[in-house]
PDB file of C-alpha atoms in Angstrom:
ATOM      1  CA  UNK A 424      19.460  -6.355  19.249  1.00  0.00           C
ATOM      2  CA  UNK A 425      16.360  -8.970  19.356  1.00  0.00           C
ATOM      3  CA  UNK A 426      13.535  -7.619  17.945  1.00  0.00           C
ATOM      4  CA  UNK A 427      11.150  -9.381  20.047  1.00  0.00           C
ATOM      5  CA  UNK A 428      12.143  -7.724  22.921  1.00  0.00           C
ATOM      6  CA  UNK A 429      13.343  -3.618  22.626  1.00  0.00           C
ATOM      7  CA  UNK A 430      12.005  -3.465  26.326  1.00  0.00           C
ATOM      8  CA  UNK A 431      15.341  -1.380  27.092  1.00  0.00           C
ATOM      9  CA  UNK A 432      14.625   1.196  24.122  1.00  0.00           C
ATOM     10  CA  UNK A 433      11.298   2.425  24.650  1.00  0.00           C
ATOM     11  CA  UNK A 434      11.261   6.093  23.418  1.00  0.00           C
ATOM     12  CA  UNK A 435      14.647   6.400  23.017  1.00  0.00           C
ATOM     13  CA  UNK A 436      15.120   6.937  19.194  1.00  0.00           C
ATOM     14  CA  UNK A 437      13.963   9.680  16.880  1.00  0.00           C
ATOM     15  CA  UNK A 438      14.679   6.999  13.987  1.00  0.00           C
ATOM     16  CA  UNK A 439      14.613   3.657  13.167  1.00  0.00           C
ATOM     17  CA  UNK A 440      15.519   1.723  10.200  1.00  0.00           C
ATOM     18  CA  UNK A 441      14.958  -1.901   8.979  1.00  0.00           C
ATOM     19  CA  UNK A 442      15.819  -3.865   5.950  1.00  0.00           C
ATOM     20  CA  UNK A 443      14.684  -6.873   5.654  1.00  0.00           C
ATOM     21  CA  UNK A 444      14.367  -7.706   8.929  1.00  0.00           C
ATOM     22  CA  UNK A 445      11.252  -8.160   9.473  1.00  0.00           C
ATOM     23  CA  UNK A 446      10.452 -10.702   7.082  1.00  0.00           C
ATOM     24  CA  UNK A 447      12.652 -13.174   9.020  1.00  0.00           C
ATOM     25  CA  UNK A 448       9.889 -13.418  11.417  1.00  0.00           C
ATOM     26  CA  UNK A 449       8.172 -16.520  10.734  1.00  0.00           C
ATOM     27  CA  UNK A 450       4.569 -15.391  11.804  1.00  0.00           C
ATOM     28  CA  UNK A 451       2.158 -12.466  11.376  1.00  0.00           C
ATOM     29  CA  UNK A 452       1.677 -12.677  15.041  1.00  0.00           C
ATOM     30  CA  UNK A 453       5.984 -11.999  15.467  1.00  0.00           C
ATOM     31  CA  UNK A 454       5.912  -9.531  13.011  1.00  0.00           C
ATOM     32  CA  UNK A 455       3.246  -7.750  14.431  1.00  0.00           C
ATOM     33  CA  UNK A 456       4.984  -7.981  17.684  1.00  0.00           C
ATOM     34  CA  UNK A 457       8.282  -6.416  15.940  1.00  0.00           C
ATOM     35  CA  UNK A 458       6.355  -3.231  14.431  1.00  0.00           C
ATOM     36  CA  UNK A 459       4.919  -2.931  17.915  1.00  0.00           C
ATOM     37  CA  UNK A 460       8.373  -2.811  19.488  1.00  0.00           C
ATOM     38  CA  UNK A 461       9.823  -0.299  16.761  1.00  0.00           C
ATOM     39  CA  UNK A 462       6.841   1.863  17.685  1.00  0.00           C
ATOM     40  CA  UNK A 463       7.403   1.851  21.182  1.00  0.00           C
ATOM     41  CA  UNK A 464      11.239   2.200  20.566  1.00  0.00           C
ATOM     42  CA  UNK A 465      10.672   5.263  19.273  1.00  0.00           C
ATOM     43  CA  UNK A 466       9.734   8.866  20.294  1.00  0.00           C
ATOM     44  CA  UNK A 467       6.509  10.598  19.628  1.00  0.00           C
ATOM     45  CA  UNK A 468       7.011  11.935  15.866  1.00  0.00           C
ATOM     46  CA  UNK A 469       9.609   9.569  15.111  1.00  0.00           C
ATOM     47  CA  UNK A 470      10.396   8.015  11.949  1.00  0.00           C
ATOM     48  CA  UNK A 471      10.643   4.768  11.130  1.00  0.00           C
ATOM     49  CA  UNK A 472      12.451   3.904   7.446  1.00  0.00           C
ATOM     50  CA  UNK A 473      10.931   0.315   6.459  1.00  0.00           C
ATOM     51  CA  UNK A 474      12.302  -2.262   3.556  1.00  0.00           C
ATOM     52  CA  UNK A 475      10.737  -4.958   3.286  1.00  0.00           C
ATOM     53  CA  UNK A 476       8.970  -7.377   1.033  1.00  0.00           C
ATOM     54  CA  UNK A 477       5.626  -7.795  -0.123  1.00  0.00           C
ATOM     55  CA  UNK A 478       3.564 -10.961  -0.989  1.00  0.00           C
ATOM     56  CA  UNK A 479       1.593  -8.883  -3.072  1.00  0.00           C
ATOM     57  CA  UNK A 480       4.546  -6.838  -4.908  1.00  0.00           C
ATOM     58  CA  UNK A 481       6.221 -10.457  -5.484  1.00  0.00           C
ATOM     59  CA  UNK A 482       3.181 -12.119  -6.616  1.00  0.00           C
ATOM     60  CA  UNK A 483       2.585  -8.906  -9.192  1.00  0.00           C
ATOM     61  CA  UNK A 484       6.373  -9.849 -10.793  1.00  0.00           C
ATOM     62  CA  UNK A 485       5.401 -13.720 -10.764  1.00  0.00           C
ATOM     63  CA  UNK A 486       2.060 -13.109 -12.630  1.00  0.00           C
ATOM     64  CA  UNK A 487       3.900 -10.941 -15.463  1.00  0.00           C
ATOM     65  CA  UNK A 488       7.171 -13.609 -15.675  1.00  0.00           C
ATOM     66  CA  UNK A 489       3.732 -16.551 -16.207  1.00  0.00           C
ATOM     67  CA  UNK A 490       2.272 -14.021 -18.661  1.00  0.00           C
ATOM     68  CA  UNK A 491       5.128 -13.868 -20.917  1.00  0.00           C
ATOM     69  CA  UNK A 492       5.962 -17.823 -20.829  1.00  0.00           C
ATOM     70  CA  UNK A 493       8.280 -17.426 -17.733  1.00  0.00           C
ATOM     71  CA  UNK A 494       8.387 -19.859 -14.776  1.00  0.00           C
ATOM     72  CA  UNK A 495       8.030 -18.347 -10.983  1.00  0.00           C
ATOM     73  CA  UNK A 496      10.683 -16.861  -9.380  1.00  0.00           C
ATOM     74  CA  UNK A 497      10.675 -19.326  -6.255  1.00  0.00           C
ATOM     75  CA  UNK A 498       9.212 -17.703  -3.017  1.00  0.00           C
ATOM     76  CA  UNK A 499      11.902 -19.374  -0.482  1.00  0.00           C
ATOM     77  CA  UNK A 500       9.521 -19.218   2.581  1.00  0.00           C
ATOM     78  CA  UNK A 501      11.620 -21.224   4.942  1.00  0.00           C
ATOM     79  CA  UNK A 502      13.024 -18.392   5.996  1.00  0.00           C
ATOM     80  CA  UNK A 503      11.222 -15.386   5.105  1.00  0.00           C
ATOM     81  CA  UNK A 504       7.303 -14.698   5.446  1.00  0.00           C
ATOM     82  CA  UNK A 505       6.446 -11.699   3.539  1.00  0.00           C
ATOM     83  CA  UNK A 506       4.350  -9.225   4.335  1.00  0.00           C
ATOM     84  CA  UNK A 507       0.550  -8.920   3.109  1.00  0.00           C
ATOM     85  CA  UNK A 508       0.198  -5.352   2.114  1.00  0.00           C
ATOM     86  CA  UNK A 509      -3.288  -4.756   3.206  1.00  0.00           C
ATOM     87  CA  UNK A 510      -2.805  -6.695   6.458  1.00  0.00           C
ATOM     88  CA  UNK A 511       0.435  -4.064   7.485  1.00  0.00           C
ATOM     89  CA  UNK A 512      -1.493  -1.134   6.356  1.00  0.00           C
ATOM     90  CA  UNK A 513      -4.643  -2.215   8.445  1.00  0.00           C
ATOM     91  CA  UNK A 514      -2.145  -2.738  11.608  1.00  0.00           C
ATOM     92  CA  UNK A 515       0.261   0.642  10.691  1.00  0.00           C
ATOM     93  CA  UNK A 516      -3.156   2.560  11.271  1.00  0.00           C
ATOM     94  CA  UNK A 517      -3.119   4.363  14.120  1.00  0.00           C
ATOM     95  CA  UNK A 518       0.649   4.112  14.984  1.00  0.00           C
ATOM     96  CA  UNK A 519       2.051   5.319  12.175  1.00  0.00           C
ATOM     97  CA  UNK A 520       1.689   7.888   9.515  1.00  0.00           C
ATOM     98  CA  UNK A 521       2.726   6.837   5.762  1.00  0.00           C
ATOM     99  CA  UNK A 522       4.372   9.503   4.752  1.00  0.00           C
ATOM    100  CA  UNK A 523       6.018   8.326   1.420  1.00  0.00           C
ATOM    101  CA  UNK A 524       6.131   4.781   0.067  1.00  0.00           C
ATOM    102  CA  UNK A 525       9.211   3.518  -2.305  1.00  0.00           C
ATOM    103  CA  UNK A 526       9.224   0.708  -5.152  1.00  0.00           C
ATOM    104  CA  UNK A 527      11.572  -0.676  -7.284  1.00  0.00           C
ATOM    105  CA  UNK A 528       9.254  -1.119 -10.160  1.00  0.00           C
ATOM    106  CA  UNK A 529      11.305  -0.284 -13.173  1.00  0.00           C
ATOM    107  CA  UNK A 530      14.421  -2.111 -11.699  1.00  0.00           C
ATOM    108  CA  UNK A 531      12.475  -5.380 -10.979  1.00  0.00           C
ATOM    109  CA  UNK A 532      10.738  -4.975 -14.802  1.00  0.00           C
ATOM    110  CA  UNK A 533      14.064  -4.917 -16.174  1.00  0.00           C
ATOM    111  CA  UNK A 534      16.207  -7.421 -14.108  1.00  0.00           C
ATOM    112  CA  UNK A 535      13.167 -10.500 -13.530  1.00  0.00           C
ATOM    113  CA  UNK A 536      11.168 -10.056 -16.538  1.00  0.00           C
ATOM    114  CA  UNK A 537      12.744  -8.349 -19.087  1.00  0.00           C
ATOM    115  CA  UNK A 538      16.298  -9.887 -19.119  1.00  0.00           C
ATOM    116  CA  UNK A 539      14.948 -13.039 -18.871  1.00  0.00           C
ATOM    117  CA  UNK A 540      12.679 -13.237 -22.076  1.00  0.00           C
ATOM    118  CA  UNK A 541      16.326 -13.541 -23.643  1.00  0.00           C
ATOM    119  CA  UNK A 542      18.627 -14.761 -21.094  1.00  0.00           C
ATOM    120  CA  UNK A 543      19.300 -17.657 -18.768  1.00  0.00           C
ATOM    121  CA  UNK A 544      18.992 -16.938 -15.075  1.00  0.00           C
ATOM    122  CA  UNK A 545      18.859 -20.423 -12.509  1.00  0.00           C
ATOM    123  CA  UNK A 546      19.482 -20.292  -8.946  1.00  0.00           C
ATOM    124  CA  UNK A 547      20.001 -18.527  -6.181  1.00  0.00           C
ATOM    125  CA  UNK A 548      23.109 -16.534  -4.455  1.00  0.00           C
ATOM    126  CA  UNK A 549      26.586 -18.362  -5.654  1.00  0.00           C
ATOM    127  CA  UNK A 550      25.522 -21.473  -7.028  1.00  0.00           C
ATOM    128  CA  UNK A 551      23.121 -19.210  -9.465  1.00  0.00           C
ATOM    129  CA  UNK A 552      23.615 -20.487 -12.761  1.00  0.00           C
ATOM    130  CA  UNK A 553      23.811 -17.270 -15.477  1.00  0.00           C
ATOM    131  CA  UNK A 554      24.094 -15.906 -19.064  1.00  0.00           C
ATOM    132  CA  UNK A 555      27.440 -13.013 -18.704  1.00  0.00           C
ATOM    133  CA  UNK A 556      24.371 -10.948 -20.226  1.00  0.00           C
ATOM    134  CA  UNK A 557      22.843 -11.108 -16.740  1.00  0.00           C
ATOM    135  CA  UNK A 558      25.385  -8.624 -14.998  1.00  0.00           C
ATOM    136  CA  UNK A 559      25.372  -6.462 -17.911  1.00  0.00           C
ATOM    137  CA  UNK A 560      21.794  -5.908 -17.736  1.00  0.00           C
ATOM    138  CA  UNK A 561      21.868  -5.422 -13.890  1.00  0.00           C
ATOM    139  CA  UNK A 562      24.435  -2.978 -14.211  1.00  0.00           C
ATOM    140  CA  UNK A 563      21.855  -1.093 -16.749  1.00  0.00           C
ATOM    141  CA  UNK A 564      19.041  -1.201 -14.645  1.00  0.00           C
ATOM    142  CA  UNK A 565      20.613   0.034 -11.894  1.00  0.00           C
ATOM    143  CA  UNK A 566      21.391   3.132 -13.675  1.00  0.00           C
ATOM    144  CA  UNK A 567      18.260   3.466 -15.224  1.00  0.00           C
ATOM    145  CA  UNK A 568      16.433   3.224 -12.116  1.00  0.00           C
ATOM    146  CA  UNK A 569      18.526   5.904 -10.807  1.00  0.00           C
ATOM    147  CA  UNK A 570      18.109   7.772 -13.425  1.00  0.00           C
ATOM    148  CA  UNK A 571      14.039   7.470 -14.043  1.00  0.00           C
ATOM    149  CA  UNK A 572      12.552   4.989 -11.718  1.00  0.00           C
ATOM    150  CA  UNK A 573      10.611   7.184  -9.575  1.00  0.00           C
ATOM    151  CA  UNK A 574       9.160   8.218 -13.039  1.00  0.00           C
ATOM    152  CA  UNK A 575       7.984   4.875 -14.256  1.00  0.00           C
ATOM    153  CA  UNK A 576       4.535   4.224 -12.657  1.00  0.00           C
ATOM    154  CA  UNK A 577       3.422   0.348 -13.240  1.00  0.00           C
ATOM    155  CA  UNK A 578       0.037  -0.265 -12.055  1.00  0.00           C
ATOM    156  CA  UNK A 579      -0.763  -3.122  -9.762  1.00  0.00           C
ATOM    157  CA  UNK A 580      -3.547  -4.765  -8.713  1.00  0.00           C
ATOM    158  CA  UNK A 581      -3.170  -5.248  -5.068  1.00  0.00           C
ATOM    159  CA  UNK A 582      -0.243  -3.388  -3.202  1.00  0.00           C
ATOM    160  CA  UNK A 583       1.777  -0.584  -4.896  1.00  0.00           C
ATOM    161  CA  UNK A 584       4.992  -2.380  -5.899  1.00  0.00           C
ATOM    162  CA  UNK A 585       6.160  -4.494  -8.647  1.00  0.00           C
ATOM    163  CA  UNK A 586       8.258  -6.900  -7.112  1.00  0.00           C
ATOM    164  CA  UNK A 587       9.295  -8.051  -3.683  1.00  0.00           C
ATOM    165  CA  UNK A 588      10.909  -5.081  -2.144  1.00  0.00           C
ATOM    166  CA  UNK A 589       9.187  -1.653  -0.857  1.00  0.00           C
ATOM    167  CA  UNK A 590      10.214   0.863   1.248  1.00  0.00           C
ATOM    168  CA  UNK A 591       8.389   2.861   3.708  1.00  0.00           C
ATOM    169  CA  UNK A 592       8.755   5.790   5.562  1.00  0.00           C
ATOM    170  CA  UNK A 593       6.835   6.274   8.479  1.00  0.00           C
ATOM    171  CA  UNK A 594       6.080   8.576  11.212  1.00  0.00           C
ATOM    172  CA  UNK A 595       5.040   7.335  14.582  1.00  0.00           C
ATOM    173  CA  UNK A 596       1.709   8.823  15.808  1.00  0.00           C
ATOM    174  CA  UNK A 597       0.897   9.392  19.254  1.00  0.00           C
TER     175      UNK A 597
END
């Protein structure tokens, strides 16, 4: 299905979900023009389950990794634009409801930060160049974000996640 055009689905879904997807749209002005579509795509009181990633939730894990002597995680913006926070809650207004927000704050803490204080992490995807610690730890996190991470609050300053990836559900008004 291309996003840019749900012309054939308006009000025919009760709920919609996206990961990641719209990210891959290279401009605000496409993105905006995606959310638009999901809204129309779906019935009045619909829901619409959102991950995506934040500028603001990425740039919040970047100034922590600089803080403790750690270089950027790379923002590979060929071929993702992430979202400004404020920008996509000024636009949701009106057509959707936020009716409970998701990070992955602990996780992120553990796996970008954390592990690498102490541990080698290069790369990206299969040429990613590792410490065997690196699974371990990712392993841990995992569970310990299953087991607490809705209980870990870190504060940001702009936004509400601590790194890239937030999920939103949302219901459609009107």
């Amino acid at each position: 299905m291309y996003a840019l055009d749900l012309s054939a689905y308006v009000g025919k879904f009760d709920l919609v979900v996206s990961q990641r997807v719209v990210i891959n749209f290279m401009t605000w002005e496409e993105q905006k023009q995606v959310l638009q579509n999901i809204w129309s795509s779906l019935r009045p009181g619909g829901r619409y389950i959102m991950i995506e990633n934040t500028f603001e939730g990425f740039e919040a894990m970047n100034e922590v990794r600089r803080a403790v002597g750690l270089p950027n995680v790379p923002l590979h913006d060929w071929h993702n634009y992430f979202l400004h926070y404020d920008q996509l809650m000024e636009f949701l207004e009106g057509k959707f409801t936020v009716e409970k927000t998701h990070t992955f704050n602990l996780y992120y803490l553990l796996t970008r930060v954390f592990v690498n204080m102490f541990a080698k992490f290069e790369g990206y995807g299969r040429k990613a160049v590792k410490d065997d610690i690196i699974d371990a730890v990712d392993d841990a996190a995992r569970r310990l974000y299953e087991l607490m991470g809705e209980r870990v609050i870190i504060s940001v300053d702009k936004g509400e996640s601590f790194g890239p990836i937030q999920g939103f559900v949302l219901r459609r008004a009107g």
